[in-house]
Amino acid sequence: MSLRKQWRELDRSIVPNAPDRYALYEVGDADGNTIGFGIGALPDELRELLAYGEGTNFHYTADAHTVGEPTQIRWELANNKPHAEQLLAEQLDQ
């Protein structure tokens, strides 16, 4: 399942404007296929994604190896780390 949010371009310009909060995020390729989900403090996770291609708590989807490079992102803000973990668990269970 995917987040019901609009994709954003995954590039350095989104980092300064990202809310400094925990979030569940979804990474996708240029065609909008989901590569995986992660959680964490959003600006930090965006920096990790841009530098290394994945965040610190990132989970690939089953078909991640059949999709393209990560070029898009969308997120759902969380109230705190346990809430972000709950959102991730819900996505992985779907």
C-alpha positions as a printed Julia matrix, in Angstrom:
94×3 Matrix{Float64}:
  0.0    0.0     0.0
  1.12   3.55   -0.57
  0.7    6.82    1.25
 -2.08   8.98   -0.11
  0.12  12.0    -0.62
  1.53  13.7    -3.69
  5.06  12.69   -4.71
  7.81  15.3    -4.29
 11.09  15.41   -6.16
 13.84  13.81   -4.05
 16.59  16.42   -4.24
 18.53  18.67   -1.88
 16.05  21.54   -2.23
 13.44  19.79   -0.06
 15.69  19.37    3.0
 15.53  22.99    4.3
 11.74  23.04    3.9
 11.06  19.65    5.5
  9.35  19.82    8.9
 11.69  18.97   11.78
  9.48  16.12   12.99
  9.31  12.38   12.96
  7.63  10.96    9.89
  6.87   7.86    7.91
  8.22   8.36    4.4
  7.83   6.46    1.15
 10.48   6.51   -1.56
  9.58   5.94   -5.2
 11.16   5.77   -8.63
 10.47   8.07  -11.59
  7.42   6.01  -12.6
  5.86   6.26   -9.12
  6.68   2.69   -8.09
  7.36   2.31   -4.38
 10.91   1.32   -3.47
 10.41   1.29    0.29
  9.37   2.97    3.51
 11.28   4.45    6.4
 10.83   6.43    9.59
 12.84   8.99   11.46
 13.42  12.69   11.92
 12.49  13.85    8.44
 15.37  16.27    7.64
 17.93  13.73    8.86
 16.33  10.93    6.86
 16.26  13.08    3.72
 19.98  13.78    4.1
 20.67  10.04    4.51
 18.59   9.21    1.45
 20.37  11.78   -0.67
 23.82  10.72    0.53
 23.44   6.93    0.71
 20.21   5.97   -1.06
 18.44   4.81    2.1
 17.63   6.14    5.53
 18.63   4.79    8.91
 15.41   2.82    9.44
 14.49   1.93    5.86
 12.49  -1.1     4.67
 12.51  -2.11    1.0
  9.32  -3.4    -0.57
  9.3   -6.95   -1.96
  9.63  -5.71   -5.54
 12.22  -3.0    -4.83
 14.81  -4.69   -7.03
 12.55  -4.47  -10.1
 12.01  -0.7    -9.91
 14.25   2.22  -10.8
 16.4    4.58   -8.79
 14.88   6.62   -5.94
 13.77   9.97   -7.37
 10.58  10.79   -5.45
  9.4   10.93   -1.86
  6.25  11.53    0.13
  5.63  11.47    3.85
  3.13  11.37    6.69
  4.1   13.38    9.76
  4.01  11.65   13.13
  3.58  12.99   16.65
  6.67  11.18   17.95
  8.91   8.16   17.3
  6.42   5.53   18.59
  3.72   7.03   16.38
  6.07   6.86   13.36
  6.83   3.22   14.21
  3.11   2.49   14.37
  2.54   4.12   10.96
  5.37   2.02    9.49
  3.98  -1.19   10.97
  0.59  -0.4     9.45
  2.15   0.13    6.01
  4.2   -3.06    6.19
  1.13  -5.08    7.26
 -0.9   -3.98    4.22
